[in-house]
Amino acid sequence: MPQAIEPFFTEITGGAFADLTQAEVTFHNLLSAVIGGTLFGWGLMIGLMSYRLMKVPEDWIWSVITISVLAWYVLDTLGSLLASSSLNILLNTTILILALPPIIANRKAVVNGFRDLS
């Protein structure tokens, strides 16, 4: 079990690592790899789109970033609530709080045509 996700697993299962079969550990590792790769790709896409947004004020880019971040937060946090994972809810909320100021600032910049950034 990767140490970075161990607290989340312990919170949900009560720490029943010894009870996992090798097949369950392998499946868990597969899911972690797939989800990690997907989140990395999504984060990279948002970063590249944000870079483009700073060069050219295209409203659709801001909309895509905002909708995808909000959709992630709602769905992931709802899943965390259903799984009783307060650690993941805290992590999601922290990430959202960090993401909101640039999203709001970029919206103002898009509306103003980036005049305020020169």
Coordinates of C-alpha atoms in Angstrom, one line a residue:
M1 CA 0.0 0.0 0.0
P2 CA 1.5 3.4 -1.0
Q3 CA 2.2 5.4 2.1
A4 CA 0.6 8.6 0.6
I5 CA -2.8 7.0 0.4
E6 CA -2.6 4.8 3.5
P7 CA -4.3 7.4 5.9
F8 CA -7.3 7.5 3.5
F9 CA -7.5 3.7 3.4
T10 CA -7.2 3.4 7.1
E11 CA -9.9 5.9 7.7
I12 CA -12.4 4.0 5.6
T13 CA -11.4 0.4 6.6
G14 CA -10.2 0.9 10.1
G15 CA -6.7 -0.3 9.1
A16 CA -7.5 -3.7 7.8
F17 CA -4.4 -4.0 5.6
A18 CA -3.5 -7.5 6.8
D19 CA -6.9 -8.7 5.6
L20 CA -6.3 -7.8 2.0
T21 CA -5.5 -10.5 -0.4
Q22 CA -2.7 -10.1 -3.0
A23 CA -5.4 -9.8 -5.7
E24 CA -7.1 -7.0 -3.8
V25 CA -3.8 -5.2 -3.3
T26 CA -3.0 -5.5 -7.0
F27 CA -6.4 -4.2 -8.0
H28 CA -6.1 -1.3 -5.6
N29 CA -2.7 -0.5 -7.1
L30 CA -4.2 -0.6 -10.6
L31 CA -7.0 1.8 -9.6
S32 CA -4.5 4.1 -7.9
A33 CA -2.3 4.1 -11.1
V34 CA -5.2 4.8 -13.4
I35 CA -6.7 7.5 -11.2
G36 CA -3.3 9.1 -10.6
G37 CA -2.5 9.2 -14.3
T38 CA -6.0 10.6 -15.1
L39 CA -5.6 13.4 -12.5
F40 CA -2.1 14.2 -13.7
G41 CA -3.4 14.5 -17.3
W42 CA -6.3 16.7 -16.2
G43 CA -4.0 18.9 -14.1
L44 CA -1.6 19.3 -17.0
M45 CA -4.5 20.2 -19.4
I46 CA -5.7 22.8 -16.9
G47 CA -2.2 24.2 -16.6
L48 CA -1.8 24.4 -20.4
M49 CA -5.2 26.0 -20.9
S50 CA -4.5 28.5 -18.1
Y51 CA -1.2 29.4 -19.8
R52 CA -3.1 30.0 -23.1
L53 CA -5.8 32.0 -21.3
M54 CA -3.1 34.4 -20.0
K55 CA -1.9 35.0 -23.6
V56 CA -5.3 35.2 -25.3
P57 CA -8.5 36.2 -23.5
E58 CA -10.8 33.3 -24.7
D59 CA -13.9 33.0 -22.6
W60 CA -14.4 29.3 -23.5
I61 CA -11.1 28.4 -21.8
W62 CA -12.2 29.9 -18.5
S63 CA -15.6 28.1 -18.8
V64 CA -14.0 24.7 -19.4
I65 CA -11.6 25.1 -16.5
T66 CA -14.2 26.4 -14.1
I67 CA -16.8 23.7 -15.0
S68 CA -14.3 20.9 -14.8
V69 CA -13.0 22.0 -11.4
L70 CA -16.5 22.4 -10.0
A71 CA -17.6 19.1 -11.4
W72 CA -14.6 17.3 -9.9
Y73 CA -15.2 18.9 -6.5
V74 CA -18.9 18.1 -6.4
L75 CA -18.6 14.5 -7.6
D76 CA -15.4 13.6 -5.7
T77 CA -16.6 15.2 -2.5
L78 CA -20.0 13.5 -2.8
G79 CA -18.2 10.1 -3.2
S80 CA -16.1 10.9 -0.2
L81 CA -19.2 11.7 1.9
L82 CA -20.7 8.4 0.8
A83 CA -17.5 6.6 1.8
S84 CA -17.2 8.6 5.1
S85 CA -13.8 9.9 4.1
S86 CA -13.4 13.2 5.9
L87 CA -9.7 13.3 5.0
N88 CA -10.5 13.4 1.3
I89 CA -13.3 16.0 1.9
L90 CA -10.7 18.2 3.6
L91 CA -8.2 17.6 0.8
N92 CA -10.8 18.4 -1.9
T93 CA -11.9 21.6 -0.1
T94 CA -8.3 22.8 0.4
I95 CA -7.6 22.3 -3.3
L96 CA -10.8 24.1 -4.2
I97 CA -10.0 27.0 -1.9
L98 CA -6.5 27.2 -3.6
A99 CA -8.1 27.0 -7.1
L100 CA -10.8 29.6 -6.6
P101 CA -8.7 32.8 -6.5
P102 CA -7.0 32.2 -9.9
I103 CA -10.3 31.2 -11.4
I104 CA -12.0 34.3 -10.2
A105 CA -9.1 36.5 -11.2
N106 CA -9.0 35.0 -14.7
R107 CA -12.7 35.6 -15.1
K108 CA -12.2 39.3 -14.3
A109 CA -9.3 39.4 -16.7
V110 CA -11.3 37.7 -19.5
V111 CA -14.2 40.1 -19.0
N112 CA -11.8 43.1 -19.1
G113 CA -9.9 41.8 -22.1
F114 CA -6.8 41.4 -19.9
R115 CA -6.4 45.2 -19.8
D116 CA -5.7 45.1 -16.1
L117 CA -2.7 42.7 -16.5
S118 CA -0.5 44.9 -18.7

